[in-house]
Short mmCIF file of C-alpha atoms in Angstrom, two decimals:
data_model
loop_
_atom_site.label_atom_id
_atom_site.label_comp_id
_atom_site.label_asym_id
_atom_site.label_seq_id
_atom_site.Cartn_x
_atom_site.Cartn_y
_atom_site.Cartn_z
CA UNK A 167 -62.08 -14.49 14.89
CA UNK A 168 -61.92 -14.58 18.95
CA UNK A 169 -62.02 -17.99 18.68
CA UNK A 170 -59.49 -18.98 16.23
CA UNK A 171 -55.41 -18.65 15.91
CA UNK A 172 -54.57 -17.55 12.15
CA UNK A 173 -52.90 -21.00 11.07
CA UNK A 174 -56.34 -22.48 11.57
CA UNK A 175 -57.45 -20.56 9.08
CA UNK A 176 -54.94 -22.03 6.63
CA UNK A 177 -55.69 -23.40 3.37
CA UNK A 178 -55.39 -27.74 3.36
CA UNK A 179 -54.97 -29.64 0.13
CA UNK A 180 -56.25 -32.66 0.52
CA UNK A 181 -56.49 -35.32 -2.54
CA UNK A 182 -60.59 -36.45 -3.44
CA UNK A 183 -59.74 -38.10 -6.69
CA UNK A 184 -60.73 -37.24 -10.31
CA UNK A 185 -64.53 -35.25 -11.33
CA UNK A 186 -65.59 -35.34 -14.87
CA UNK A 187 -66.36 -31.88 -16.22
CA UNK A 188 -68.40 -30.86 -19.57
CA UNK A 189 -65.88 -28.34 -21.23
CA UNK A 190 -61.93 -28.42 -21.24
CA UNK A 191 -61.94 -24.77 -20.20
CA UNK A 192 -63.47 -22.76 -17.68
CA UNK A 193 -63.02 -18.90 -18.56
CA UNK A 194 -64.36 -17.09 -14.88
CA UNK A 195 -64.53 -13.61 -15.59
CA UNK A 196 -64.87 -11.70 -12.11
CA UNK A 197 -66.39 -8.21 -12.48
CA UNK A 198 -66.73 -4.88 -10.65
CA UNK A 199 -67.53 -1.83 -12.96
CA UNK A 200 -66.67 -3.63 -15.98
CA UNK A 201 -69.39 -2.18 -17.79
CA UNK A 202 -66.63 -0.03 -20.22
CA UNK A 203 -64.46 -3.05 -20.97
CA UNK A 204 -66.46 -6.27 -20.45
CA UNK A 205 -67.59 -6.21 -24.05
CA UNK A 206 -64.16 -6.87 -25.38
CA UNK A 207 -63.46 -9.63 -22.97
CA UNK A 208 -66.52 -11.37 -24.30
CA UNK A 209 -64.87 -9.99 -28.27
CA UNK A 210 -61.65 -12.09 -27.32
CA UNK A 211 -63.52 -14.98 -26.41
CA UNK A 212 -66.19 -15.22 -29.22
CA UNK A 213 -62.39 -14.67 -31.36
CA UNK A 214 -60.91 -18.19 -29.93
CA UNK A 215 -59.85 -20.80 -32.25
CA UNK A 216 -60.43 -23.19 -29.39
CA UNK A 217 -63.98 -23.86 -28.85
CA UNK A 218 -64.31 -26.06 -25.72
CA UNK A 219 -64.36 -24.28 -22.78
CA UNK A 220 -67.98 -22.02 -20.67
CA UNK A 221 -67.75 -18.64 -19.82
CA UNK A 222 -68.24 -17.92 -15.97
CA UNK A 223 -68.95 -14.41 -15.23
CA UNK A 224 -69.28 -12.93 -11.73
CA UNK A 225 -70.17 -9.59 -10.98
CA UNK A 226 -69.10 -8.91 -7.82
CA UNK A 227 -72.44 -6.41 -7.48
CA UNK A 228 -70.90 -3.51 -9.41
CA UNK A 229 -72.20 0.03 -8.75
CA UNK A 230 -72.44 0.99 -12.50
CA UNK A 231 -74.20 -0.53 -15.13
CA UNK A 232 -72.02 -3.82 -15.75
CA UNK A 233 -75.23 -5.86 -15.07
CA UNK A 234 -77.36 -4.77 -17.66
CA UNK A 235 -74.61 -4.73 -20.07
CA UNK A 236 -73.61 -8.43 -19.36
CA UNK A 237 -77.16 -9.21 -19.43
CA UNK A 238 -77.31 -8.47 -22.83
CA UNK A 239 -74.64 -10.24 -23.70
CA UNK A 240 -76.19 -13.29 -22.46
CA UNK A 241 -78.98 -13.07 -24.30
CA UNK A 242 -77.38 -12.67 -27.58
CA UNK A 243 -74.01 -14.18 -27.61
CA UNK A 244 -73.48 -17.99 -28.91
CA UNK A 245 -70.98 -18.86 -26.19
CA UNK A 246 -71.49 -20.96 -23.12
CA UNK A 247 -71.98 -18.37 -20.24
CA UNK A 248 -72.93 -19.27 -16.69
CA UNK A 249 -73.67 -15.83 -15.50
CA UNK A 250 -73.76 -14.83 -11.26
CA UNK A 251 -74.93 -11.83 -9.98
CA UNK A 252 -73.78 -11.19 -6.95
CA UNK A 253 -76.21 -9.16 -4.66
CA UNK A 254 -73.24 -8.04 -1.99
CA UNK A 255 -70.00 -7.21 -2.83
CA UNK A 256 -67.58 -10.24 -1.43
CA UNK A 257 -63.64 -9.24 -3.17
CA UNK A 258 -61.98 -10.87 -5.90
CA UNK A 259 -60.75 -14.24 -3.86
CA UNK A 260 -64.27 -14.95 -2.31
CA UNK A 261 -65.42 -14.62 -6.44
CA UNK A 262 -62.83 -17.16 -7.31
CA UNK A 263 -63.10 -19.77 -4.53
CA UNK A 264 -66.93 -19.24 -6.02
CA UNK A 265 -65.74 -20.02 -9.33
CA UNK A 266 -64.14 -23.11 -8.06
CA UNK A 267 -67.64 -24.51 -7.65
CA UNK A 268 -69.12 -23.29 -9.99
CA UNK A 269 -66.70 -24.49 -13.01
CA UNK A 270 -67.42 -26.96 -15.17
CA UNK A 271 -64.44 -27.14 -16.83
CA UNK A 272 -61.25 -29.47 -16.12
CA UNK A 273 -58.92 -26.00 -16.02
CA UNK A 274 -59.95 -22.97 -14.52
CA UNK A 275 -58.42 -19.78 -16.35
CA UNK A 276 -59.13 -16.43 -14.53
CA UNK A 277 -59.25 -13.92 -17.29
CA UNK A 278 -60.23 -10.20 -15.65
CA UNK A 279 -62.78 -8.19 -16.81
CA UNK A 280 -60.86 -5.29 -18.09
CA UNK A 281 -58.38 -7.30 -20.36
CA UNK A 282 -57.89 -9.06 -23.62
CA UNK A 283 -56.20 -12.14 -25.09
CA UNK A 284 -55.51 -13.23 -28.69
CA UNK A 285 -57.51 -15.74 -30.48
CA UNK A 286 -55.12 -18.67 -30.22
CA UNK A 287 -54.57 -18.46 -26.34
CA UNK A 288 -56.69 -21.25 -25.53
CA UNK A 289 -55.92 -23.68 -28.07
CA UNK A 290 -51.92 -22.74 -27.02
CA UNK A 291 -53.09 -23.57 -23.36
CA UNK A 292 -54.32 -26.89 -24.44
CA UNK A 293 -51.55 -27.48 -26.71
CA UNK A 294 -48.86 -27.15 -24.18
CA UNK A 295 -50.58 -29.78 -21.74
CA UNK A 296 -51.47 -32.51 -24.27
CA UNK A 297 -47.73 -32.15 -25.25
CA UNK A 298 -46.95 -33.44 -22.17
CA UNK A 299 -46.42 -37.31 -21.61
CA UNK A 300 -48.74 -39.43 -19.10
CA UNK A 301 -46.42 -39.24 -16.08
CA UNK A 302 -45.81 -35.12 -16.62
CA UNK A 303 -49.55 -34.65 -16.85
CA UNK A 304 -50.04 -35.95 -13.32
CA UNK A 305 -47.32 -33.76 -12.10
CA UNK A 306 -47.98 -30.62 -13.53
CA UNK A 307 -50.99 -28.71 -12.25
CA UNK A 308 -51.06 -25.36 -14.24
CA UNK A 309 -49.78 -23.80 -17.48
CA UNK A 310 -48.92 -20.18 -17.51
CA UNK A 311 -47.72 -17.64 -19.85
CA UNK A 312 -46.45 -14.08 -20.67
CA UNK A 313 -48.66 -10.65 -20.92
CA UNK A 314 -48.00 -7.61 -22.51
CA UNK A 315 -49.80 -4.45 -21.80
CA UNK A 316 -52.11 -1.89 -24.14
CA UNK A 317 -48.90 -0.67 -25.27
CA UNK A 318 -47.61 -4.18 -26.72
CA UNK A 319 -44.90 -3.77 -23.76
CA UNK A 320 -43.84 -6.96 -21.74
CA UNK A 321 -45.16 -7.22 -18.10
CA UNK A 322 -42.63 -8.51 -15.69
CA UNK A 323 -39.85 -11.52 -16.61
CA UNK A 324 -39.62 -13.91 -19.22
CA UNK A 325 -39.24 -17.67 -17.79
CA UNK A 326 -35.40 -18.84 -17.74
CA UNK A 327 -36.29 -21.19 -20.65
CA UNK A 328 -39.45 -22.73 -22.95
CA UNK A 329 -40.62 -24.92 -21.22
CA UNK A 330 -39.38 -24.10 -17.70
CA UNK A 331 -41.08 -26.24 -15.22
CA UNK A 332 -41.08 -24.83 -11.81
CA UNK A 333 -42.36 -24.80 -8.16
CA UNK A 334 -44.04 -21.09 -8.56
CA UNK A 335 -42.46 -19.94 -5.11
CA UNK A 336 -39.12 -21.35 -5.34
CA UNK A 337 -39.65 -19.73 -9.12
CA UNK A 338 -40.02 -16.42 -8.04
CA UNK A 339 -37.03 -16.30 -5.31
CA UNK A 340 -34.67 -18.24 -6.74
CA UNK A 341 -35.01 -17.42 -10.15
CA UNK A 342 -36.34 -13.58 -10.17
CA UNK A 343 -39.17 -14.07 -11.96
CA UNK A 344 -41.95 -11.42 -11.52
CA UNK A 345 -44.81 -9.64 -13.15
CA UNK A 346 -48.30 -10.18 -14.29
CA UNK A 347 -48.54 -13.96 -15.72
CA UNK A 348 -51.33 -15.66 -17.07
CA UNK A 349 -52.87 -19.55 -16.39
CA UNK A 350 -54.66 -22.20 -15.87
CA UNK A 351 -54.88 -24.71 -13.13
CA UNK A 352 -56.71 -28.04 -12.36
CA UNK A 353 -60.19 -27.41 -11.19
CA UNK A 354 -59.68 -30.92 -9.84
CA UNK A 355 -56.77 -29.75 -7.36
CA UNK A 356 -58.57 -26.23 -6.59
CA UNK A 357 -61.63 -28.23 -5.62
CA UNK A 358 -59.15 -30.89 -3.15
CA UNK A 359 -58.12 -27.15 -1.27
CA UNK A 360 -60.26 -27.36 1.87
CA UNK A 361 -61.09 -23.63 2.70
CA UNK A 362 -62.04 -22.55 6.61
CA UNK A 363 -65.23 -20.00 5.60
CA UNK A 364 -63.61 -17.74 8.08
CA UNK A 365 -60.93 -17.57 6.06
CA UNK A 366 -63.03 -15.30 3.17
CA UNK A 367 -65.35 -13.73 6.43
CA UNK A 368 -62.15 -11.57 7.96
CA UNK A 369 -60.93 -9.69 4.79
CA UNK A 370 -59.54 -9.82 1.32
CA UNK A 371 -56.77 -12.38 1.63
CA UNK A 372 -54.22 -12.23 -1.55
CA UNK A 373 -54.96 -15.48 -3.89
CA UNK A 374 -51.07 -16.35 -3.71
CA UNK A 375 -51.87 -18.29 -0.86
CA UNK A 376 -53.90 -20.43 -2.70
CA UNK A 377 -51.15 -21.02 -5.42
CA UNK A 378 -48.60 -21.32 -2.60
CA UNK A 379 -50.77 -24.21 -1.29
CA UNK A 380 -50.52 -25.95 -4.86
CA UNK A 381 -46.96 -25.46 -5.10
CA UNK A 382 -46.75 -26.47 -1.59
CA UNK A 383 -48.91 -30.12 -2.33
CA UNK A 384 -46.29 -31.45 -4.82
CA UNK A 385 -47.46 -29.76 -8.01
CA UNK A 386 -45.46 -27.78 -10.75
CA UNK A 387 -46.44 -25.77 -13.42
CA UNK A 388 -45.36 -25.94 -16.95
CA UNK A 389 -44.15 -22.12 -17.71
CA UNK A 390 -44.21 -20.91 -21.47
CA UNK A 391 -42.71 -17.58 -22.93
CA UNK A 392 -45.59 -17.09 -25.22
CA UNK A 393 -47.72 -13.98 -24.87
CA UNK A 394 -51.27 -14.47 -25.06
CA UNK A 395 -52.78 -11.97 -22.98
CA UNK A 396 -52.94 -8.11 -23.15
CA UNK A 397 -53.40 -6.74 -19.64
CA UNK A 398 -54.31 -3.41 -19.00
CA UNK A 399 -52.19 -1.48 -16.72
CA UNK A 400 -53.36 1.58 -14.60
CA UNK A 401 -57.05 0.25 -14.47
CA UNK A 402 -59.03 2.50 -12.21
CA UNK A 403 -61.66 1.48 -10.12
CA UNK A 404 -60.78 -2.77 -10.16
CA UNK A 405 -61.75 -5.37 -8.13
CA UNK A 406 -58.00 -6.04 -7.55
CA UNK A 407 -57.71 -1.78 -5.80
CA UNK A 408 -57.84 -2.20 -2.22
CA UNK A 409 -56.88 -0.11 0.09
CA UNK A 410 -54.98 -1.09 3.48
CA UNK A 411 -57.78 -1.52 6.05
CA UNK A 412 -58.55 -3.83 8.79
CA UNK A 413 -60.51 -6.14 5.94
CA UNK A 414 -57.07 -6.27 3.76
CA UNK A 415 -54.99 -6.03 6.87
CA UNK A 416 -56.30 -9.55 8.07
CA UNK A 417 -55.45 -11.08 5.00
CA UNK A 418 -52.16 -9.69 4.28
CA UNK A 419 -51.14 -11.29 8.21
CA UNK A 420 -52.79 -14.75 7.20
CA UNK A 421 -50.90 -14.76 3.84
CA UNK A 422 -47.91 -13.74 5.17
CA UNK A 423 -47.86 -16.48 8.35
CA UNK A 424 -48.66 -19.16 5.57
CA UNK A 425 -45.88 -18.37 3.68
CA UNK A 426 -43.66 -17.50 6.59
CA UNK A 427 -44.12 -20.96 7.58
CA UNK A 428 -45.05 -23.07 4.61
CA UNK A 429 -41.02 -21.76 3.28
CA UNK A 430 -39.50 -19.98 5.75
CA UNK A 431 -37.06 -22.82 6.93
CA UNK A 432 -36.14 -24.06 3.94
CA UNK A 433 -35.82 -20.79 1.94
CA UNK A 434 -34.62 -18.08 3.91
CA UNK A 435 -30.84 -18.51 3.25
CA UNK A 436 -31.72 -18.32 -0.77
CA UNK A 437 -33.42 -15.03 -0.04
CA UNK A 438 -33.06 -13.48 3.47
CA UNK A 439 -34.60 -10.37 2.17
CA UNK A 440 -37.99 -11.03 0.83
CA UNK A 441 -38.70 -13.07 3.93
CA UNK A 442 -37.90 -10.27 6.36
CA UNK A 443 -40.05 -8.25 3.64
CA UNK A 444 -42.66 -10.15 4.69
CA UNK A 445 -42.16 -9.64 8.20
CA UNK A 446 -42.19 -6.51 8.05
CA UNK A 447 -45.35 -6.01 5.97
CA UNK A 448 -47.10 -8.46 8.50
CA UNK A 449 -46.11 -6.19 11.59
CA UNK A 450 -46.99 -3.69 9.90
CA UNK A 451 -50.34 -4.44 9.05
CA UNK A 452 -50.71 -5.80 12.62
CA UNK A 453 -51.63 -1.93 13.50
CA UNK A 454 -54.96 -2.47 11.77
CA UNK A 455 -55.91 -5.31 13.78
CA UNK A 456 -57.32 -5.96 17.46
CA UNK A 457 -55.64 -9.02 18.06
CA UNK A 458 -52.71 -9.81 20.92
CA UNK A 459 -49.79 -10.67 20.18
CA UNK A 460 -50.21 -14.65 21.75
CA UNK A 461 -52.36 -15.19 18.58
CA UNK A 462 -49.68 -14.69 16.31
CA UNK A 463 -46.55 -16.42 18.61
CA UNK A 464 -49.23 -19.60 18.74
CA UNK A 465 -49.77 -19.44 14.87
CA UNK A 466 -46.13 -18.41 13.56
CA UNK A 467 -44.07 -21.49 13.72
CA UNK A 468 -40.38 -21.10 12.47
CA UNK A 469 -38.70 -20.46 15.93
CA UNK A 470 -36.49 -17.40 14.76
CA UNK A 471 -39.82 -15.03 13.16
CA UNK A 472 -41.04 -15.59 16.60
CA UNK A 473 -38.17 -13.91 18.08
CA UNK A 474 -38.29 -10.55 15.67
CA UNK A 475 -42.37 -10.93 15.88
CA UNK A 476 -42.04 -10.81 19.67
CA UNK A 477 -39.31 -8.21 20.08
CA UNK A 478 -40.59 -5.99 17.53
CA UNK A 479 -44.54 -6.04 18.46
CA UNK A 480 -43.76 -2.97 20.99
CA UNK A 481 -42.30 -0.72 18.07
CA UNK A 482 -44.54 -1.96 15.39
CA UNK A 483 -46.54 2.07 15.41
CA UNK A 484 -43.65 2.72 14.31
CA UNK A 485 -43.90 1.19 10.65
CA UNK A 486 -44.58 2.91 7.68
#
């Protein structure tokens, strides 16, 4: 990390062309002390009315029994499951850039290890892309829609209309839109992301960077207000639960320069406040991290979060 400034550890999208893939769907299922709840996941998916997809599973070497319990699965379930063990624990966004190699599906759906879906999500999924015509299809890059919790109670916003296509992070300033949502996206244009290994080597960096580089390339997803996943709120113990430490610290400041600068110039007038938000939250998480302040003043580039980066670095102990 001595060596390198934070915006060289960036995600790039960079266009390869087209793969082919076996299945339509890849389901990746990442795990950490599942072992309670990964037996309805796998009940959802051996419930699907749409057949075509593989089940990737990969425990992210859980401390309870979710090993043996998968394992058993394997071995008697009729469903195509590529199943990873992972000896060392590496976080939820090292387990999906994984994923991203390991699919063999043309859309990757990340479907978490404590939740549920209903038996026609997938065939909804694929209905709401082939609906689209030739020219849309090359545009659109991801299909998401609604959850409700264990209670049957919506999580977060509905979309402004069915279909609402969108740039996700213009989406969620300019049009409020918040809460848990669930999609696909084009292994194709997860695979064309070039990642710096360093990047996944200095803590658990959020995966909205990654969608921020999608929206970022040109891409828009295809939003529908149809609820097809039941997410369970209040999970203890998740691979999502991390507390703030120098390993989420150094993720929360890449995410937030990426952002910062990916949008910054071009959105801060539409909403002022969740960019100085994420000013703050970088500063703040600064504290947790040995690095001067010329790393972040060579990596930040709009000219005016230099100037509260700079001025504020003295008081940042200060933040709470």
């Amino acid at each position: 990390m001595n060596t390198l400034i934070f915006k060289d550890l960036l995600p790039v999208y960079k266009a390869k062309g087209p793969r082919d893939y076996k299945y339509r769907f890849t389901v990746f299922t990442p795990v950490f002390n599942c072992e309670n709840s990964i037996g309805k996941v796998h009940e959802s998916l051996l419930n699907q009315t749409y057949k075509d997809f593989e089940w990737l599973v990969i425990n992210d070497a859980s401390t309870d029994n979710s090993h043996e319990v998968i394992s058993k699965i394997v071995e008697t379930s009729p469903l195509n499951i590529n199943y990873v063990n992972n000896k060392v624990n590496k976080h939820k966004m090292s387990c999906f850039i994984q994923s991203i190699g390991l699919a063999q599906g043309e859309f990757l759906l990340t479907f978490d290890g404590d939740d549920q879906c209903y038996p026609h999500a997938l065939q909804v999924f694929n209905d709401e892309y082939e609906s689209l015509d030739d020219n849309m299809k090359q545009k659109v890059a991801a299909v998401t829609a609604l959850c409700e919790d264990q209670h049957g109670n919506l999580v977060g916003t509905e979309f402004p209309e069915d279909p609402f296509y969108c740039h996700t992070f213009e989406a969620k300033i300019k049009n409020q839109i918040i809460g848990e949502k669930w999609g696909w996206t084009k292994t194709d244009v997860l695979r064309d992301i070039e990642i710096n290994p360093e990047m996944l080597n200095i803590g658990f960096t959020p995966e909205s960077i990654i969608w921020s580089t999608v929206a970022r390339s040109g891409f828009i997803t295809k939003c529908t207000n149809k609820i097809l996943r039941i997410y369970h709120v209040d999970v203890e113990g998740s691979i999502m639960n991390t507390p703030m430490t120098s390993r989420s610290a150094h993720g929360t400041v890449l995410n937030g320069i990426g952002h910062l600068n990916w949008f910054f110039n071009k959105y801060f007038f539409t909403a002022p406040v969740f960019f100085l938000k994420m000013i703050y939250v970088m500063l703040r998480s600064s504290k947790f991290l040995k690095i001067p302040l010329s790393a972040y003043l060579k990596s930040i580039k709009p000219f005016f979060v230099k100037l509260i980066v700079f001025f504020l670095w003295p008081f940042r102990g200060l933040l709470r």
